[in-house]
mmCIF file of C-alpha atoms and ligand atoms in Angstrom:
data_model
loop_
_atom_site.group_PDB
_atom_site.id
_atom_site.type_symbol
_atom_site.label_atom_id
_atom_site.label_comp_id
_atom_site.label_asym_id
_atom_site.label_seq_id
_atom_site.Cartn_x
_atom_site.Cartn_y
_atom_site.Cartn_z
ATOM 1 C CA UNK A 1 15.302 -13.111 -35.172
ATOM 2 C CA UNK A 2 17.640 -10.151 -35.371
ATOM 3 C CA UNK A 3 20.979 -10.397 -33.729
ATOM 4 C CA UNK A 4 23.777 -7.705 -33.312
ATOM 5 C CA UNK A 5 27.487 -8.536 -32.378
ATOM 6 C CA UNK A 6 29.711 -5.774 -31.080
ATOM 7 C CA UNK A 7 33.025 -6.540 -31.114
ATOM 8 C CA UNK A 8 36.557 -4.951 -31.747
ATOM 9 C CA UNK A 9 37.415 -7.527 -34.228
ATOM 10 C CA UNK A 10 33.854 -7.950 -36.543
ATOM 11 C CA UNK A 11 36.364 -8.754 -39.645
ATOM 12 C CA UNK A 12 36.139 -12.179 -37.697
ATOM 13 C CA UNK A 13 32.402 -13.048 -38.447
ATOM 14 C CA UNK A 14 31.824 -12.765 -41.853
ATOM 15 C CA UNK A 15 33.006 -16.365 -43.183
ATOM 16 C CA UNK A 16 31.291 -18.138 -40.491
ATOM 17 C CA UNK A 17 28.085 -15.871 -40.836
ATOM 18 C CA UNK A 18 27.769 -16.529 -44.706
ATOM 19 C CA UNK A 19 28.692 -20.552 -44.815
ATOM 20 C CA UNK A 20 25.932 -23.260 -44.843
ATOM 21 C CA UNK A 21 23.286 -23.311 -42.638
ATOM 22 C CA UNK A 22 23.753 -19.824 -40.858
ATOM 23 C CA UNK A 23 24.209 -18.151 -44.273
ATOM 24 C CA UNK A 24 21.014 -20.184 -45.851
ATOM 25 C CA UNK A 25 19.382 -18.885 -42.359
ATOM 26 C CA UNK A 26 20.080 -15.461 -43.282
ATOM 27 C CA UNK A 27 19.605 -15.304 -47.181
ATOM 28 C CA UNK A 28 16.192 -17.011 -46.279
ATOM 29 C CA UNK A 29 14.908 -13.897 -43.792
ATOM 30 C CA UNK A 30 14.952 -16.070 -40.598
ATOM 31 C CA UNK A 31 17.706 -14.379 -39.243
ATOM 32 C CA UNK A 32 19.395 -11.228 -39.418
ATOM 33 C CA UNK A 33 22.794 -10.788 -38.183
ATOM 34 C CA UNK A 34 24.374 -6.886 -37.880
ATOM 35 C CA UNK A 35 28.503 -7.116 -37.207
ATOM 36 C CA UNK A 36 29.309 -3.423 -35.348
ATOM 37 C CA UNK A 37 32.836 -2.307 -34.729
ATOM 38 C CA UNK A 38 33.037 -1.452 -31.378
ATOM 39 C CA UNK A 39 36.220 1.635 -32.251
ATOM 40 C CA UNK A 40 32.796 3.579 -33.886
ATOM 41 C CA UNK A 41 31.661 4.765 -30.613
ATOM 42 C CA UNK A 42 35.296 5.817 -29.292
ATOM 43 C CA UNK A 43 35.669 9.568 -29.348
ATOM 44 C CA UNK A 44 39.889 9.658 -29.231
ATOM 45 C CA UNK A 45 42.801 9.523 -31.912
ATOM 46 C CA UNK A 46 43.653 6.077 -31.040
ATOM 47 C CA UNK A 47 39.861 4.655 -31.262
ATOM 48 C CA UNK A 48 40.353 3.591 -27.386
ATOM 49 C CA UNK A 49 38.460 0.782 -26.068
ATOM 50 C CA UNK A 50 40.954 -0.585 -23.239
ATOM 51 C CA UNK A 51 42.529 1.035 -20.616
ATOM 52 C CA UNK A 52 44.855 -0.351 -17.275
ATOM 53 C CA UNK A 53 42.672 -1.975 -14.480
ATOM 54 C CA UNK A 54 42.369 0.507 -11.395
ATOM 55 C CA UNK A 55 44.487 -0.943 -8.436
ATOM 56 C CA UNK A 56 47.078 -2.338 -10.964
ATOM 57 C CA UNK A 57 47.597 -5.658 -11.842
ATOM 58 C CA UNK A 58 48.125 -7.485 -15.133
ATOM 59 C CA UNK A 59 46.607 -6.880 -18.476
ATOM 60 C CA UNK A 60 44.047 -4.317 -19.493
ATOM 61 C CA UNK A 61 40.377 -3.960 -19.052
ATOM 62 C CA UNK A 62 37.851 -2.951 -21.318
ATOM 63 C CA UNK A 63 36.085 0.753 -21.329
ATOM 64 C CA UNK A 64 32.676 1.412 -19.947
ATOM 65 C CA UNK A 65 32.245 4.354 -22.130
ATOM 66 C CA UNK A 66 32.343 3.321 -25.776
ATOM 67 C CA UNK A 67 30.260 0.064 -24.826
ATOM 68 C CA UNK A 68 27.709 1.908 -23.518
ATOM 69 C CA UNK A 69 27.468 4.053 -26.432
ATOM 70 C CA UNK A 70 27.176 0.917 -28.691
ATOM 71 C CA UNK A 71 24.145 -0.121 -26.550
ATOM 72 C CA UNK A 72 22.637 3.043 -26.754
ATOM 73 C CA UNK A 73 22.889 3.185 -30.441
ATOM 74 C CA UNK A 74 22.188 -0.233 -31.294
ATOM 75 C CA UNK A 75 19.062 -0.592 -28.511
ATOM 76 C CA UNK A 76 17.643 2.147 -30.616
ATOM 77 C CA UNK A 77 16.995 0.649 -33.627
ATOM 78 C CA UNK A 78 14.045 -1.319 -33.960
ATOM 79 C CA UNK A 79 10.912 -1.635 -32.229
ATOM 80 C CA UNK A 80 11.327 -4.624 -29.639
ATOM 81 C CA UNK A 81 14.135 -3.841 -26.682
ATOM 82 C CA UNK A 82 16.748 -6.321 -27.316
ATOM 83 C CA UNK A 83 17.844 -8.917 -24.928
ATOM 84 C CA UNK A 84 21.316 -7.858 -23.765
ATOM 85 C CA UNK A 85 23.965 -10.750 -23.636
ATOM 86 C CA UNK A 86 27.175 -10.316 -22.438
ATOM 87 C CA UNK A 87 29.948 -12.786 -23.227
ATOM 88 C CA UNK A 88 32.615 -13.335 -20.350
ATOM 89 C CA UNK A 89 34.088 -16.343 -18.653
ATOM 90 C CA UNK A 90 32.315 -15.795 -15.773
ATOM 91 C CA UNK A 91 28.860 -16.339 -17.445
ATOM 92 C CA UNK A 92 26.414 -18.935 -17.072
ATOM 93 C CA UNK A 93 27.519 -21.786 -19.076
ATOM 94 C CA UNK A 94 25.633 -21.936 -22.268
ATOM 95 C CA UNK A 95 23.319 -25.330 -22.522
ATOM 96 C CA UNK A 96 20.640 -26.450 -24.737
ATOM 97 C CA UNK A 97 17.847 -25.381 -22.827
ATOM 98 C CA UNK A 98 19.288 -21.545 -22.813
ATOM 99 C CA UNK A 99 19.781 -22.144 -26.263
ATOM 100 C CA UNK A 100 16.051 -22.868 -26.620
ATOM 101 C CA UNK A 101 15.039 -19.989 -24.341
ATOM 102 C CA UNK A 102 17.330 -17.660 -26.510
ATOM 103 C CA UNK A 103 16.012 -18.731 -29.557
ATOM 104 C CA UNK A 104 12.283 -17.338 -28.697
ATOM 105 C CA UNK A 105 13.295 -14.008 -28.247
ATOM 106 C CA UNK A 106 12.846 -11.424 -31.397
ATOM 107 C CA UNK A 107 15.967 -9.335 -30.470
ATOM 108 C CA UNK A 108 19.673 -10.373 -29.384
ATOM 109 C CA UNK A 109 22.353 -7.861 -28.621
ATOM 110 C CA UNK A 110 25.473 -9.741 -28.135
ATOM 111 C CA UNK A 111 28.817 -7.891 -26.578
ATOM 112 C CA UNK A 112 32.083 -9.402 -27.113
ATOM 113 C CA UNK A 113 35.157 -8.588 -24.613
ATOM 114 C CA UNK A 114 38.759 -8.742 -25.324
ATOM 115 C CA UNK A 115 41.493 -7.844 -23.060
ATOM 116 C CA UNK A 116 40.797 -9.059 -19.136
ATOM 117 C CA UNK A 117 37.549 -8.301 -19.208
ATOM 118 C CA UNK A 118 35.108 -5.598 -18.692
ATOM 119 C CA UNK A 119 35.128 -2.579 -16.131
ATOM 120 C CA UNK A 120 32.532 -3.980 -14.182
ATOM 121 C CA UNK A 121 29.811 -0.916 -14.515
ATOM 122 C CA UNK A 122 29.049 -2.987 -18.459
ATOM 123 C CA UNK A 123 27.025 -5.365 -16.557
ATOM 124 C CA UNK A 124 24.338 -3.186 -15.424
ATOM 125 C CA UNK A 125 23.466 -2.770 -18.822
ATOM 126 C CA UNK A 126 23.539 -6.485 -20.115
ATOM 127 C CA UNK A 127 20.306 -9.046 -19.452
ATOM 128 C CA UNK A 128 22.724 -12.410 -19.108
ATOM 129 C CA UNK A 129 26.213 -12.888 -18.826
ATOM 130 C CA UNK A 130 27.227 -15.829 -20.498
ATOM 131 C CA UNK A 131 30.269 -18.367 -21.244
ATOM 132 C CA UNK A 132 30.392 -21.267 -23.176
ATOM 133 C CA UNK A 133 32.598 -23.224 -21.212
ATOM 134 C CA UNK A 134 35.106 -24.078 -18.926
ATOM 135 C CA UNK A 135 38.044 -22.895 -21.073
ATOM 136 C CA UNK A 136 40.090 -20.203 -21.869
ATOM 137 C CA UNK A 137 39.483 -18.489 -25.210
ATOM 138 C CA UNK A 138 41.507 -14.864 -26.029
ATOM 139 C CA UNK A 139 37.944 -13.642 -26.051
ATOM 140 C CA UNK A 140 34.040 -13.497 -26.867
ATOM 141 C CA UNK A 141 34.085 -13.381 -30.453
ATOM 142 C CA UNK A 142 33.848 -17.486 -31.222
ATOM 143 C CA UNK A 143 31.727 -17.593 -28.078
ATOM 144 C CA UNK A 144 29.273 -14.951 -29.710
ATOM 145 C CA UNK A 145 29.243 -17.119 -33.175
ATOM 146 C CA UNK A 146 28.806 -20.453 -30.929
ATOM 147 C CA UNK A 147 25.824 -18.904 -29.329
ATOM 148 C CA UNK A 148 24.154 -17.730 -33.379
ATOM 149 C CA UNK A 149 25.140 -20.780 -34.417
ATOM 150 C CA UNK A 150 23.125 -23.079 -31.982
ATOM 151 C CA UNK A 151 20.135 -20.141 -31.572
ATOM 152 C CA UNK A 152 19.955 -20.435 -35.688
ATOM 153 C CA UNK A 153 19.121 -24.017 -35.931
ATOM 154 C CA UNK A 154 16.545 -23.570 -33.794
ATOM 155 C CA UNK A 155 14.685 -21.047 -35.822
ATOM 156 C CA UNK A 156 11.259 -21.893 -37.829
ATOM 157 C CA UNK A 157 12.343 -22.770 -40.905
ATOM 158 C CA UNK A 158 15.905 -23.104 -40.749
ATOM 159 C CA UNK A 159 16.195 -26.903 -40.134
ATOM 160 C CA UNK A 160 14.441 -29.313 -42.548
ATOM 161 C CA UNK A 161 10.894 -30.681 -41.234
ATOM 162 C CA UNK A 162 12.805 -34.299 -41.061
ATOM 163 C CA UNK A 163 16.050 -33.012 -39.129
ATOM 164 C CA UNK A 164 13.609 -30.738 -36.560
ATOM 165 C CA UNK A 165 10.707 -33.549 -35.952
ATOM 166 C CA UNK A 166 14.144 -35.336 -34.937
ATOM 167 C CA UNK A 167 14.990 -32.927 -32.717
ATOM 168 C CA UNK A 168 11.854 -32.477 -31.262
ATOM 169 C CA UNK A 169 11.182 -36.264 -30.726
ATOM 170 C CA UNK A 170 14.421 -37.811 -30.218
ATOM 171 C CA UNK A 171 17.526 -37.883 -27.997
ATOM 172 C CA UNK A 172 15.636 -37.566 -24.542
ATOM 173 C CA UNK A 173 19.207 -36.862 -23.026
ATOM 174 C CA UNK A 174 20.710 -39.418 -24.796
ATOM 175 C CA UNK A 175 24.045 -39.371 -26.956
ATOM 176 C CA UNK A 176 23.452 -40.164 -30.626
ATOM 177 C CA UNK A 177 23.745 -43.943 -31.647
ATOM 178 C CA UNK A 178 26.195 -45.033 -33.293
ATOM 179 C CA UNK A 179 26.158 -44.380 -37.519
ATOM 180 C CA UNK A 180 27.330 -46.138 -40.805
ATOM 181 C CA UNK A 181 27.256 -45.201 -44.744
ATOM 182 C CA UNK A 182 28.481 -47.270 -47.376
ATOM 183 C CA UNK A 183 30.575 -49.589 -47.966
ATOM 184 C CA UNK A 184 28.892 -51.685 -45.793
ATOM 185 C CA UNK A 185 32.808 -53.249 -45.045
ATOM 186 C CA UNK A 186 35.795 -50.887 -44.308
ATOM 187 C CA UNK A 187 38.871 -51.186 -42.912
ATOM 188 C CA UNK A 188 38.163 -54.683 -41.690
ATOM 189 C CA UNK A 189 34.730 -53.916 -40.164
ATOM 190 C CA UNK A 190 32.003 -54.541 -40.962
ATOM 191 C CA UNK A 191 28.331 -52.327 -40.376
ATOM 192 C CA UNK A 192 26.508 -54.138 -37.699
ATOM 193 C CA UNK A 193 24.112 -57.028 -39.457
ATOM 194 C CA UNK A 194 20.626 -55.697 -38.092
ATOM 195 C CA UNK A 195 21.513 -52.252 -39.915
ATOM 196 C CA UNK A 196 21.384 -54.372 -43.305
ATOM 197 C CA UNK A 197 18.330 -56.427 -42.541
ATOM 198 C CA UNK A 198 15.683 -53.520 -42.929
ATOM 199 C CA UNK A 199 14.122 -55.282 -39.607
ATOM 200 C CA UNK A 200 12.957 -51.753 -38.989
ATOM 201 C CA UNK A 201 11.578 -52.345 -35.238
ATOM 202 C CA UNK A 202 15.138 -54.149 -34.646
ATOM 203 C CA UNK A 203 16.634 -51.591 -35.875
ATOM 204 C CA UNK A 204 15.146 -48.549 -33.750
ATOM 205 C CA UNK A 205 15.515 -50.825 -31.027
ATOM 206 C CA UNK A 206 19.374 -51.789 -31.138
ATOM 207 C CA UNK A 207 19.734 -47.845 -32.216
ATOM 208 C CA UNK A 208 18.238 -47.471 -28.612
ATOM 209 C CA UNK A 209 20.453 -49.471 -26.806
ATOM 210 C CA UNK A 210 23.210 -48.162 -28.691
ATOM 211 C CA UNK A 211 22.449 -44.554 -27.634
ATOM 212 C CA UNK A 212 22.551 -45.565 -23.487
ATOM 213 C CA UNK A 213 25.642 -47.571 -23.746
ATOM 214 C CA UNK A 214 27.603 -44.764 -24.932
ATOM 215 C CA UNK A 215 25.444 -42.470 -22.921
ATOM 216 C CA UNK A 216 26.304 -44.779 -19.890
ATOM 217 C CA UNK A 217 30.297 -45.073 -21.009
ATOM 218 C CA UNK A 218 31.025 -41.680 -22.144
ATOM 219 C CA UNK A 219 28.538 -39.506 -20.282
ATOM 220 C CA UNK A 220 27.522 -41.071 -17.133
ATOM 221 C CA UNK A 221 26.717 -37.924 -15.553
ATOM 222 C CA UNK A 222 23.288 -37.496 -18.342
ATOM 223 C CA UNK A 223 21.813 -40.642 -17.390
ATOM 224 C CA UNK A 224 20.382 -39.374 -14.028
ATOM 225 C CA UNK A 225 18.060 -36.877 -16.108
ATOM 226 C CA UNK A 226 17.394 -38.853 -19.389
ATOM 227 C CA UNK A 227 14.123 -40.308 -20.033
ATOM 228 C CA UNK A 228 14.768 -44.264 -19.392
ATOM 229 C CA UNK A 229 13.063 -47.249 -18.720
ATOM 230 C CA UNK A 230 13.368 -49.032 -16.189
ATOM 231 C CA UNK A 231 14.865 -52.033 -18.446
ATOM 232 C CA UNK A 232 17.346 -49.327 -19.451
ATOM 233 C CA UNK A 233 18.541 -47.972 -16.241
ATOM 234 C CA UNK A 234 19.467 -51.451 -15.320
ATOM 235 C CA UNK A 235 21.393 -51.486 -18.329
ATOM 236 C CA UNK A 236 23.043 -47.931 -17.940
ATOM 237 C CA UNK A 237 23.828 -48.941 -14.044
ATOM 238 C CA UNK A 238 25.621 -52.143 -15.020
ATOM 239 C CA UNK A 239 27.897 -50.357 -17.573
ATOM 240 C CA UNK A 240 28.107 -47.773 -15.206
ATOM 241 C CA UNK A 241 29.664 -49.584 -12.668
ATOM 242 C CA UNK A 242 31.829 -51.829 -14.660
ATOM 243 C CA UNK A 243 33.923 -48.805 -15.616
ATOM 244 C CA UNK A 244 33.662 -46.414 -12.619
HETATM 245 C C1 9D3 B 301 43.045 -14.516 -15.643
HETATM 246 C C2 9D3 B 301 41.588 -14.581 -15.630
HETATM 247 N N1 9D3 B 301 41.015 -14.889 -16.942
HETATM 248 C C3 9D3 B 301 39.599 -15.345 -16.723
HETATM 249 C C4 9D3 B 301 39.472 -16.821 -16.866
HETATM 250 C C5 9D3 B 301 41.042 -13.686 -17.779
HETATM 251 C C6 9D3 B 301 40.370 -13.836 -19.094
HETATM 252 C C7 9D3 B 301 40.669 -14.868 -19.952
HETATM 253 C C8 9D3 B 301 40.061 -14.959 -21.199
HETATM 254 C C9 9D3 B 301 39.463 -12.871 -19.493
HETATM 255 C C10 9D3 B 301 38.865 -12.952 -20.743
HETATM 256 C C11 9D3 B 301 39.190 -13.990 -21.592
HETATM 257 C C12 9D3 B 301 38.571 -14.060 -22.932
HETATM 258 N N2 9D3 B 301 37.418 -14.984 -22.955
HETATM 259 C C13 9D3 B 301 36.195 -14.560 -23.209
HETATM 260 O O1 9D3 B 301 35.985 -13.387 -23.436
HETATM 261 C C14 9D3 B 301 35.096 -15.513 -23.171
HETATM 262 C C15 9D3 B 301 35.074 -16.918 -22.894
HETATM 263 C C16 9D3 B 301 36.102 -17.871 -22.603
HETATM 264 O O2 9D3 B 301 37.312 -17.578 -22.534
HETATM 265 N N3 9D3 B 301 35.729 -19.165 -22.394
HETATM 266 C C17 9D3 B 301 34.436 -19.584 -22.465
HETATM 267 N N4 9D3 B 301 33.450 -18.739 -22.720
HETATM 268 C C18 9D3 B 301 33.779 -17.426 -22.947
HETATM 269 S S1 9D3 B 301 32.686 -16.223 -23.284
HETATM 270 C C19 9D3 B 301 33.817 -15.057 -23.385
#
């Protein structure tokens, strides 16, 4: 997958882009990543890209012009037309199953605001508008690495066999169980017995269990559409209600 990032601030990506996983991603040919300064494709002195809203009001809002230019530019190259993401607070909350969709594509051109926002004539030209949460961030950049990040992992070959058979096959909607490494005592507690017994069916099965309690505590509102037994829903219900 090929992704481009235009932003006024690409000095922000690099160190993200080149660590660990992401940088193995890239270094292996799965994914290519292109940072564009957004000031290229100004045509004033002062490399423009903000301007004061019409109608007044606080802050400043970001040009139509030199983001349109960027599109046209960056569009060009290559053979596929990219998918066009814009990154605003007013998006579609990212999830996992966008994520997934995302992931499939060959293409991603991702725009980063600043400032207010964007003089609403940008939208036209973007595919999805998207925001990663309900929070305020001083704009798109982290959003844009948040989306590479999780679109990355998803990519054929990126994630070991063992860590994407997991993802494939596991969770079902479910918070993770919980984990221990050595020493098997720390602190004054202890790793749960059945971990140390190598009872592997007790093992997957109190791992289960595990996994909808704190799904059940923590997230109540995932329990409604993850894949449970009947046995477990019972389960989930009672903690459910003994802490609503
Ligand atoms: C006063 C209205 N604000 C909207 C909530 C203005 C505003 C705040 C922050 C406009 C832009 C921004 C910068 N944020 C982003 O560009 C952004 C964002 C975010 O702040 N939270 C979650 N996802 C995203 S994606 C882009």
């Amino acid at each position: 997958m090929r992704v481009d990032i235009i932003s006024i601030l690409p000095e922000i990506f690099a160190s993200v882009l080149d660590a660990s996983i992401i940088g193995r991603a890239r270094s292996s040919g799965a994914l290519e990543v292109v940072v564009h300064d957004l000031r290229m494709w100004t045509d004033d002195r002062h490399r423009t890209t903000d301007d004061q809203p019409f109608g007044g009001g606080p802050g400043m809002v970001m040009k139509a012009e030199p983001v349109y230019r960027a599109l046209d530019a960056v569009c060009a190259n290559g053979a596929q037309q990219p998918t066009v993401v814009l990154l605003t607070p007013q998006g579609v909350p990212l999830t996992q199953d966008l994520v997934r969709e995302l992931s499939a594509l060959p293409r991603l051109v991702l725009v980063c605001g600043r400032y207010e926002g964007f003089d609403d004539r940008i939208l036209v030209r973007a595919d999805l508008e998207l925001s990663i949460g309900d929070y305020v961030l001083t704009g798109g950049e982290l959003p844009a690495l948040v989306l590479t990040d999780s679109v990355a992992r998803l990519l054929p070959g990126v994630l070991g066999d063992e860590d994407s058979a997991f993802e494939e096959s596991f969770s079902q909607g479910l918070l993770e169980y919980p984990q221990y490494t050595r020493p098997a005592s720390f602190a004054g507690m202890d790793v749960p017995e059945v971990l140390l017994s190598g009872d592997h069916a007790r093992i997957a099965a109190w791992r289960r269990r595990e996994a909808v309690r704190r799904t059940a505590e923590r997230r109540p509102d995932l329990i409604a559409r993850a894949d449970l037994t009947q046995d477990e829903r019972v389960f989930a219900r009672r903690i459910m209600e003994g802490s609503g």
